[in-house]
Amino acid sequence: MGKKILVVEDDKFLRELISRKLSGEGFEVSEAIDGEEGIKKIKEEKPDLVLLDLILPGIDGFEVLSKIKEDPNTAKIPVIILSNLGQREEVERGIKLGAVDYLIKAHFTPGEIVEKIKNALK
Amino acid sequence: MNQNQNKSNILGGPEIITERDIRLAILNILEDSEEEKRIAENERDKTKAIINNLADGLIIINGENRIFLINPQAEKLLRVRQEEIGGEVLSDLIKFSSLEKLAGLLVSKKELFREELILKEPKELILEVTTTTLPRREEKIVILRDVSREKLIDRMKTEFVSFAAHQLRAPLAAIKWAIKMFLEGDLGKVTKEQRGFLEKTYQTNEKLILLVNDLLNVTRMEEGRYLYKPILADIVKITQSVIDSYKEGIQKKKVKFELKKPKEKLPEVLVDLEKIKLVIDNLLSNAIKYTPSDGKVTITIARAKKEIEFSIKDTGIGIPKDQKEKVFSKFFRGTNALKTGAEGTGLGLFITKNIVEAHEGKIWFESEEGKGTTFFFTLPIPSNLTTRK
């Protein structure tokens, strides 16, 4: 069975597109539409990797990330940030909090995102 | 005039001067000076009326730094009264926070031109301060213009553009992903014709993404939170990395390219890495874009005293003479550039200039239409490094 990726993304269409791409590449995909659901699914499902948006209703991506890293049960799960924000401050904050990569949505194609995921899972 | 005539009458007139003649002459003189006085008073009243009714605040400070005059508008802006401060030395008036700030600004430079002064209490006020020194009398005229409203509108505009650009990014990303998935066959087979259209749609969307990025860069600049943690870096290395990303473009377009750098290692400069890359990227992409095939692009990096000078010369279409002044302004595109059909947002050089100036560098260019253009910019070498080689 393929590795399990959790997509935390509030935009329905973006979620649909990236999930489709990932399943097409042989990954098992799980989805969360906000930070709260994201944290819950990470704890319950222990995915192999989390694709995390930053601007989310309620608990934002940065908070989700710090929660994952605080919990020893989930701290080792690699997180790739996939965001609209591209300011250096935000990128640095994400990396500091423990994200393995920081991708700006409009600058990466789904194919390139899959490559990044594969690299992070190696 | 009259006076002179009278005098000559007295001195060079008839030999016998009667008492009556003298009296008459004196009366004449008195009358003239009365007239002069009236004119002077008139002038003074006029000047006073102008000063008092100016929309701008005006303060006159004499050579000893004492406040000689303050008009009602300046009283209002600084929340002081002539009676309280007239004749006082400006720097002694520290109990008025507005004057303290103004005094600080006034000593910082000899002449001020539209220098910003922000007063916080009781409500925020942004003033532009301009000074002129009267040459003979050592008097300084200080003009205060209230630009709070302009600044507010400007800020709202910047925030709006920033908001709009951010909001555009998400749907643009969705379009990009969807089209790319069609093109990569993730959503089933596409015909050759469909592929052609999808590719063009993809390219159009990419242009839109670039435009939104440029707009965001501009608004960040206007919000004044643009430069990020400058670090010491080697300009040749930075340039090389930008050039590497253009290798394909250069080969495709068949332009010759050359990088001239000094043999010895150049001192490092203090830069925001991403932003300086953007500067070189903008200049290089322009040079390639506006240079026809078989043309040549040359980048030269050299040391000039206390700065590094970067220049990029092309043999491209050049900039029309009558448009040279506008080159660095927002949304400028040369008429000849538009005719070539080359894409561009008109924001690149505006952004470039702002970045260079934020690094305390200078940027300028030389160009001849039809022959080519050379852009130059400088970056200061940090002073503790200038002695080292």
Short mmCIF file of C-alpha atoms in Angstrom, two decimals, chain B:
data_model
loop_
_atom_site.label_atom_id
_atom_site.label_comp_id
_atom_site.label_asym_id
_atom_site.label_seq_id
_atom_site.Cartn_x
_atom_site.Cartn_y
_atom_site.Cartn_z
CA MET B 1 13.64 110.55 -7.64
CA ASN B 2 11.89 113.62 -6.37
CA GLN B 3 14.26 113.77 -3.49
CA ASN B 4 17.31 113.84 -5.73
CA GLN B 5 15.89 116.60 -7.84
CA ASN B 6 15.26 118.66 -4.76
CA LYS B 7 18.76 118.10 -3.56
CA SER B 8 20.23 119.25 -6.80
CA ASN B 9 17.99 122.27 -6.60
CA ILE B 10 19.42 123.12 -3.25
CA LEU B 11 23.05 122.58 -4.18
CA GLY B 12 23.16 123.60 -7.77
CA GLY B 13 20.21 126.03 -7.79
CA PRO B 14 20.10 129.84 -7.63
CA GLU B 15 22.90 131.42 -5.65
CA ILE B 16 20.69 133.00 -3.09
CA ILE B 17 18.77 130.39 -1.12
CA THR B 18 15.93 131.84 0.81
CA GLU B 19 14.52 130.39 4.00
CA ARG B 20 11.37 129.66 2.06
CA ASP B 21 13.27 127.48 -0.37
CA ILE B 22 14.73 125.44 2.41
CA ARG B 23 11.41 124.99 4.13
CA LEU B 24 9.88 123.85 0.89
CA ALA B 25 12.62 121.35 0.27
CA ILE B 26 12.28 119.89 3.75
CA LEU B 27 8.55 119.59 3.33
CA ASN B 28 9.14 117.75 0.08
CA ILE B 29 11.50 115.32 1.71
CA LEU B 30 9.08 114.70 4.56
CA GLU B 31 6.26 114.09 2.15
CA ASP B 32 8.39 111.56 0.27
CA SER B 33 9.30 109.64 3.37
CA GLU B 34 5.67 109.61 4.49
CA GLU B 35 4.89 108.04 1.15
CA GLU B 36 7.68 105.48 1.58
CA LYS B 37 6.42 104.63 5.01
CA ARG B 38 2.93 104.11 3.72
CA ILE B 39 4.16 101.83 0.96
CA ALA B 40 6.23 99.85 3.46
CA GLU B 41 3.28 99.52 5.82
CA ASN B 42 1.12 98.42 2.96
CA GLU B 43 3.64 95.79 1.99
CA ARG B 44 3.94 94.60 5.56
CA ASP B 45 0.20 94.27 5.93
CA LYS B 46 0.01 92.38 2.67
CA THR B 47 2.79 89.98 3.70
CA LYS B 48 1.15 89.51 7.08
CA ALA B 49 -2.19 88.75 5.49
CA ILE B 50 -0.55 86.21 3.19
CA ILE B 51 1.36 84.54 6.02
CA ASN B 52 -1.68 84.43 8.29
CA ASN B 53 -3.92 82.97 5.65
CA LEU B 54 -1.55 80.39 4.19
CA ALA B 55 -2.92 76.87 4.17
CA ASP B 56 0.55 75.71 5.23
CA GLY B 57 2.09 76.37 8.61
CA LEU B 58 4.95 78.83 8.58
CA ILE B 59 7.53 79.65 11.21
CA ILE B 60 10.36 82.14 10.92
CA ILE B 61 13.38 81.46 13.10
CA ASN B 62 16.11 84.05 13.44
CA GLY B 63 19.86 83.53 13.48
CA GLU B 64 19.89 82.85 17.22
CA ASN B 65 17.37 80.05 16.76
CA ARG B 66 14.62 82.12 18.35
CA ILE B 67 11.10 81.93 17.07
CA PHE B 68 10.42 85.21 15.36
CA LEU B 69 7.04 84.46 13.89
CA ILE B 70 4.56 81.63 13.77
CA ASN B 71 1.42 81.79 11.70
CA PRO B 72 -2.01 80.58 12.87
CA GLN B 73 -1.87 77.39 10.80
CA ALA B 74 1.48 76.42 12.35
CA GLU B 75 0.06 77.21 15.78
CA LYS B 76 -2.76 74.85 15.07
CA LEU B 77 -0.57 72.06 13.68
CA LEU B 78 1.95 72.19 16.52
CA ARG B 79 -0.67 73.09 19.14
CA VAL B 80 1.24 76.09 20.51
CA ARG B 81 0.53 79.81 20.60
CA GLN B 82 2.69 82.69 19.48
CA GLU B 83 2.33 84.29 22.93
CA GLU B 84 3.73 81.17 24.59
CA ILE B 85 6.73 80.67 22.38
CA GLY B 86 7.45 83.90 20.47
CA GLY B 87 11.05 85.00 20.99
CA GLU B 88 12.02 81.74 22.70
CA VAL B 89 14.91 79.55 21.58
CA LEU B 90 13.46 76.59 19.72
CA SER B 91 15.51 73.89 21.44
CA ASP B 92 14.53 75.22 24.88
CA LEU B 93 10.89 74.48 24.26
CA ILE B 94 11.01 70.83 25.21
CA LYS B 95 7.77 70.98 27.16
CA PHE B 96 5.98 71.06 23.82
CA SER B 97 6.60 67.61 22.38
CA SER B 98 5.71 68.80 18.88
CA LEU B 99 8.37 71.51 18.99
CA GLU B 100 10.91 69.18 20.47
CA LYS B 101 10.48 66.85 17.52
CA LEU B 102 10.60 69.70 15.05
CA ALA B 103 13.74 71.11 16.67
CA GLY B 104 15.35 67.69 16.39
CA LEU B 105 14.53 67.53 12.71
CA LEU B 106 15.75 71.06 12.05
CA VAL B 107 19.23 70.44 13.48
CA SER B 108 19.58 67.13 11.62
CA LYS B 109 20.12 68.79 8.26
CA LYS B 110 20.93 72.26 7.01
CA GLU B 111 18.04 72.40 4.59
CA LEU B 112 14.98 70.21 4.67
CA PHE B 113 12.85 69.33 1.71
CA ARG B 114 9.52 67.65 2.40
CA GLU B 115 10.98 65.78 5.33
CA GLU B 116 8.41 63.78 7.24
CA LEU B 117 7.55 64.72 10.81
CA ILE B 118 5.11 62.45 12.61
CA LEU B 119 3.29 63.84 15.64
CA LYS B 120 1.43 61.28 17.69
CA GLU B 121 -0.46 63.31 20.32
CA PRO B 122 -3.41 63.76 20.58
CA LYS B 123 -4.07 62.27 17.16
CA GLU B 124 -1.57 61.20 14.54
CA LEU B 125 -0.50 63.99 12.26
CA ILE B 126 1.98 63.65 9.44
CA LEU B 127 3.69 66.88 8.43
CA GLU B 128 6.09 67.56 5.63
CA VAL B 129 8.73 70.04 6.67
CA THR B 130 10.58 72.24 4.19
CA THR B 131 13.05 74.94 5.15
CA THR B 132 14.71 77.82 3.34
CA THR B 133 17.40 80.03 4.76
CA LEU B 134 17.24 83.70 3.83
CA PRO B 135 20.73 84.35 2.55
CA ARG B 136 21.56 87.73 4.10
CA ARG B 137 19.76 87.60 7.40
CA GLU B 138 20.44 84.06 8.59
CA GLU B 139 16.73 83.69 9.08
CA LYS B 140 15.18 80.34 8.49
CA ILE B 141 11.70 79.92 7.10
CA VAL B 142 10.07 76.64 8.08
CA ILE B 143 7.06 75.47 6.12
CA LEU B 144 4.82 72.77 7.56
CA ARG B 145 2.39 70.97 5.32
CA ASP B 146 -0.21 68.63 6.72
CA VAL B 147 -0.15 65.49 4.57
CA SER B 148 -2.02 63.21 6.99
CA ARG B 149 -4.96 62.80 4.69
CA GLU B 150 -2.83 62.03 1.63
CA LYS B 151 -0.85 59.50 3.63
CA LEU B 152 -4.01 57.84 4.89
CA ILE B 153 -5.43 57.52 1.38
CA ASP B 154 -2.08 56.24 0.16
CA ARG B 155 -1.98 53.63 2.87
CA MET B 156 -5.54 52.52 2.17
CA LYS B 157 -4.69 52.17 -1.50
CA THR B 158 -1.62 50.11 -0.70
CA GLU B 159 -3.61 47.89 1.65
CA PHE B 160 -6.28 47.41 -0.96
CA VAL B 161 -3.81 46.38 -3.64
CA SER B 162 -2.09 44.04 -1.21
CA PHE B 163 -5.40 42.48 -0.20
CA ALA B 164 -6.54 42.10 -3.80
CA ALA B 165 -3.24 40.55 -4.82
CA HIS B 166 -3.34 38.08 -1.95
CA GLN B 167 -6.90 37.13 -2.77
CA LEU B 168 -5.93 36.57 -6.40
CA ARG B 169 -3.17 34.16 -5.54
CA ALA B 170 -5.33 31.26 -4.38
CA PRO B 171 -7.56 31.04 -7.48
CA LEU B 172 -4.54 31.55 -9.73
CA ALA B 173 -2.85 28.60 -8.04
CA ALA B 174 -5.99 26.51 -8.54
CA ILE B 175 -6.08 27.35 -12.26
CA LYS B 176 -2.37 26.59 -12.58
CA TRP B 177 -2.73 23.19 -10.92
CA ALA B 178 -5.83 22.20 -12.90
CA ILE B 179 -4.36 23.09 -16.28
CA LYS B 180 -1.05 21.47 -15.46
CA MET B 181 -2.89 18.26 -14.49
CA PHE B 182 -4.66 18.25 -17.82
CA LEU B 183 -1.33 18.78 -19.57
CA GLU B 184 0.38 16.02 -17.59
CA GLY B 185 -2.42 13.60 -18.41
CA ASP B 186 -3.65 13.22 -14.85
CA LEU B 187 -7.20 13.87 -15.96
CA GLY B 188 -7.25 11.71 -19.07
CA LYS B 189 -5.96 12.09 -22.59
CA VAL B 190 -6.05 15.43 -24.36
CA THR B 191 -5.88 15.91 -28.10
CA LYS B 192 -3.01 17.75 -29.74
CA GLU B 193 -5.23 20.74 -30.42
CA GLN B 194 -6.55 20.82 -26.87
CA ARG B 195 -3.00 20.64 -25.58
CA GLY B 196 -2.07 23.70 -27.62
CA PHE B 197 -4.86 25.73 -26.12
CA LEU B 198 -4.18 24.47 -22.62
CA GLU B 199 -0.54 25.40 -22.94
CA LYS B 200 -1.45 28.93 -23.97
CA THR B 201 -3.92 29.17 -21.09
CA TYR B 202 -1.20 27.98 -18.75
CA GLN B 203 1.22 30.63 -20.02
CA THR B 204 -1.41 33.35 -19.68
CA ASN B 205 -2.06 32.29 -16.13
CA GLU B 206 1.67 32.32 -15.39
CA LYS B 207 1.80 35.94 -16.58
CA LEU B 208 -0.99 36.79 -14.22
CA ILE B 209 0.88 35.14 -11.35
CA LEU B 210 3.95 37.24 -12.20
CA LEU B 211 1.85 40.39 -12.26
CA VAL B 212 0.34 39.61 -8.88
CA ASN B 213 3.82 38.95 -7.49
CA ASP B 214 5.04 42.28 -8.82
CA LEU B 215 2.05 44.07 -7.34
CA LEU B 216 2.73 42.47 -3.98
CA ASN B 217 6.36 43.54 -4.18
CA VAL B 218 5.30 47.09 -4.93
CA THR B 219 2.83 47.27 -2.08
CA ARG B 220 5.36 45.84 0.36
CA MET B 221 7.76 48.52 -0.76
CA GLU B 222 5.15 51.19 -0.25
CA GLU B 223 4.37 49.87 3.20
CA GLY B 224 8.04 50.36 3.99
CA ARG B 225 8.58 46.81 5.20
CA TYR B 226 10.55 45.64 2.28
CA LEU B 227 14.20 44.94 3.02
CA TYR B 228 14.79 41.84 5.06
CA LYS B 229 17.80 41.13 7.26
CA PRO B 230 20.73 42.22 5.08
CA ILE B 231 23.68 39.85 5.08
CA LEU B 232 27.23 40.08 3.72
CA ALA B 233 27.41 38.43 0.32
CA ASP B 234 29.54 38.14 -2.79
CA ILE B 235 27.90 40.01 -5.64
CA VAL B 236 29.71 37.94 -8.30
CA LYS B 237 28.30 34.73 -6.85
CA ILE B 238 24.80 36.17 -6.69
CA THR B 239 25.06 37.32 -10.28
CA GLN B 240 26.33 33.93 -11.38
CA SER B 241 23.34 32.19 -9.83
CA VAL B 242 20.93 34.49 -11.64
CA ILE B 243 22.77 33.99 -14.92
CA ASP B 244 22.55 30.22 -14.47
CA SER B 245 18.78 30.43 -14.30
CA TYR B 246 18.78 32.26 -17.65
CA LYS B 247 21.12 29.93 -19.52
CA GLU B 248 18.30 28.34 -21.44
CA GLY B 249 16.69 31.67 -22.31
CA ILE B 250 20.00 33.02 -23.56
CA GLN B 251 20.64 29.99 -25.75
CA LYS B 252 17.10 29.95 -27.07
CA LYS B 253 17.25 33.59 -28.09
CA LYS B 254 20.75 33.15 -29.58
CA VAL B 255 22.18 36.24 -27.91
CA LYS B 256 25.85 36.28 -26.99
CA PHE B 257 26.52 36.69 -23.33
CA GLU B 258 29.58 37.70 -21.38
CA LEU B 259 30.33 38.25 -17.70
CA LYS B 260 33.30 40.49 -16.96
CA LYS B 261 34.56 40.38 -13.42
CA PRO B 262 37.76 41.56 -11.78
CA LYS B 263 40.56 39.04 -11.19
CA GLU B 264 40.86 39.80 -7.50
CA LYS B 265 38.08 38.97 -5.09
CA LEU B 266 35.70 41.81 -4.47
CA PRO B 267 34.73 42.83 -0.95
CA GLU B 268 31.36 41.57 0.16
CA VAL B 269 28.37 43.86 0.26
CA LEU B 270 25.51 44.05 2.71
CA VAL B 271 22.38 42.92 0.88
CA ASP B 272 18.97 41.40 1.16
CA LEU B 273 19.83 38.37 -0.94
CA GLU B 274 16.41 37.74 -2.46
CA LYS B 275 15.90 41.39 -3.36
CA ILE B 276 19.29 41.85 -4.98
CA LYS B 277 18.70 38.69 -6.97
CA LEU B 278 15.44 40.26 -8.11
CA VAL B 279 17.34 43.39 -9.22
CA ILE B 280 19.81 41.40 -11.31
CA ASP B 281 17.03 39.14 -12.56
CA ASN B 282 14.94 42.12 -13.71
CA LEU B 283 17.86 43.78 -15.46
CA LEU B 284 19.03 40.57 -17.13
CA SER B 285 15.57 39.52 -18.26
CA ASN B 286 15.00 42.99 -19.75
CA ALA B 287 18.34 42.89 -21.55
CA ILE B 288 17.59 39.49 -23.06
CA LYS B 289 13.99 40.34 -23.84
CA TYR B 290 14.76 43.55 -25.70
CA THR B 291 17.86 42.37 -27.53
CA PRO B 292 17.26 40.73 -30.92
CA SER B 293 18.89 37.40 -31.84
CA ASP B 294 22.61 37.75 -32.63
CA GLY B 295 22.78 40.66 -30.23
CA LYS B 296 25.00 40.76 -27.19
CA VAL B 297 24.51 41.20 -23.47
CA THR B 298 27.48 42.01 -21.25
CA ILE B 299 27.51 42.18 -17.48
CA THR B 300 30.45 43.95 -15.88
CA ILE B 301 31.14 43.94 -12.16
CA ALA B 302 33.89 46.20 -10.90
CA ARG B 303 35.07 47.99 -7.84
CA ALA B 304 34.80 51.77 -7.84
CA LYS B 305 36.36 53.26 -4.70
CA LYS B 306 33.86 52.66 -1.91
CA GLU B 307 31.29 50.84 -3.97
CA ILE B 308 30.71 47.95 -6.27
CA GLU B 309 29.52 48.97 -9.69
CA PHE B 310 27.38 46.59 -11.68
CA SER B 311 26.54 47.29 -15.29
CA ILE B 312 24.61 45.39 -17.91
CA LYS B 313 24.96 46.41 -21.52
CA ASP B 314 22.81 45.18 -24.34
CA THR B 315 22.60 45.79 -28.06
CA GLY B 316 18.83 45.92 -27.98
CA ILE B 317 16.07 48.24 -29.09
CA GLY B 318 17.02 51.00 -26.64
CA ILE B 319 14.82 53.51 -24.89
CA PRO B 320 13.27 56.36 -26.91
CA LYS B 321 14.77 59.73 -25.99
CA ASP B 322 11.48 61.34 -25.05
CA GLN B 323 10.65 58.54 -22.61
CA LYS B 324 13.90 58.38 -20.69
CA GLU B 325 12.52 60.30 -17.73
CA LYS B 326 9.74 57.81 -17.16
CA VAL B 327 11.81 54.63 -17.25
CA PHE B 328 11.73 54.03 -13.50
CA SER B 329 8.13 55.00 -12.96
CA LYS B 330 5.38 52.54 -12.17
CA PHE B 331 3.73 50.79 -15.14
CA PHE B 332 6.08 52.36 -17.70
CA ARG B 333 6.56 50.48 -20.96
CA GLY B 334 8.54 51.96 -23.84
CA THR B 335 6.46 52.49 -26.97
CA ASN B 336 9.05 50.58 -28.99
CA ALA B 337 9.02 47.79 -26.39
CA LEU B 338 5.26 47.47 -26.70
CA LYS B 339 5.60 47.17 -30.48
CA THR B 340 7.87 44.16 -30.15
CA GLY B 341 5.02 42.37 -28.38
CA ALA B 342 7.31 41.50 -25.49
CA GLU B 343 5.46 40.86 -22.26
CA GLY B 344 6.01 42.94 -19.17
CA THR B 345 4.17 44.44 -16.24
CA GLY B 346 5.95 47.80 -16.28
CA LEU B 347 6.82 47.27 -12.66
CA GLY B 348 10.24 45.64 -12.95
CA LEU B 349 12.42 48.74 -13.12
CA PHE B 350 10.30 50.56 -10.55
CA ILE B 351 10.89 47.70 -8.13
CA THR B 352 14.55 47.47 -9.14
CA LYS B 353 15.19 51.15 -8.43
CA ASN B 354 13.50 50.96 -5.07
CA ILE B 355 15.54 47.95 -4.03
CA VAL B 356 18.83 49.52 -5.09
CA GLU B 357 18.01 52.74 -3.26
CA ALA B 358 16.92 50.86 -0.16
CA HIS B 359 20.49 49.46 -0.19
CA GLU B 360 21.80 53.02 -0.39
CA GLY B 361 22.98 52.43 -3.93
CA LYS B 362 22.40 54.40 -7.10
CA ILE B 363 20.89 53.30 -10.39
CA TRP B 364 20.99 54.96 -13.80
CA PHE B 365 21.25 54.13 -17.48
CA GLU B 366 22.52 55.20 -20.85
CA SER B 367 20.56 54.36 -23.93
CA GLU B 368 20.26 55.04 -27.59
CA GLU B 369 17.21 53.92 -29.47
CA GLY B 370 18.05 51.15 -31.92
CA LYS B 371 21.57 50.69 -30.56
CA GLY B 372 21.22 49.47 -27.04
CA THR B 373 21.02 50.26 -23.38
CA THR B 374 23.36 50.01 -20.42
CA PHE B 375 21.97 49.95 -16.91
CA PHE B 376 24.28 50.67 -13.98
CA PHE B 377 23.81 50.26 -10.29
CA THR B 378 26.09 50.60 -7.32
CA LEU B 379 26.13 49.05 -3.88
CA PRO B 380 28.18 50.62 -1.11
CA ILE B 381 31.00 48.54 0.39
CA PRO B 382 30.54 48.54 4.18
CA SER B 383 33.02 51.06 5.58
CA ASN B 384 34.83 48.62 7.87
CA LEU B 385 35.63 46.56 4.79
CA THR B 386 36.91 49.29 2.50
CA THR B 387 40.38 49.22 4.03
CA ARG B 388 40.69 45.49 3.56
CA LYS B 389 41.36 44.16 0.13
#
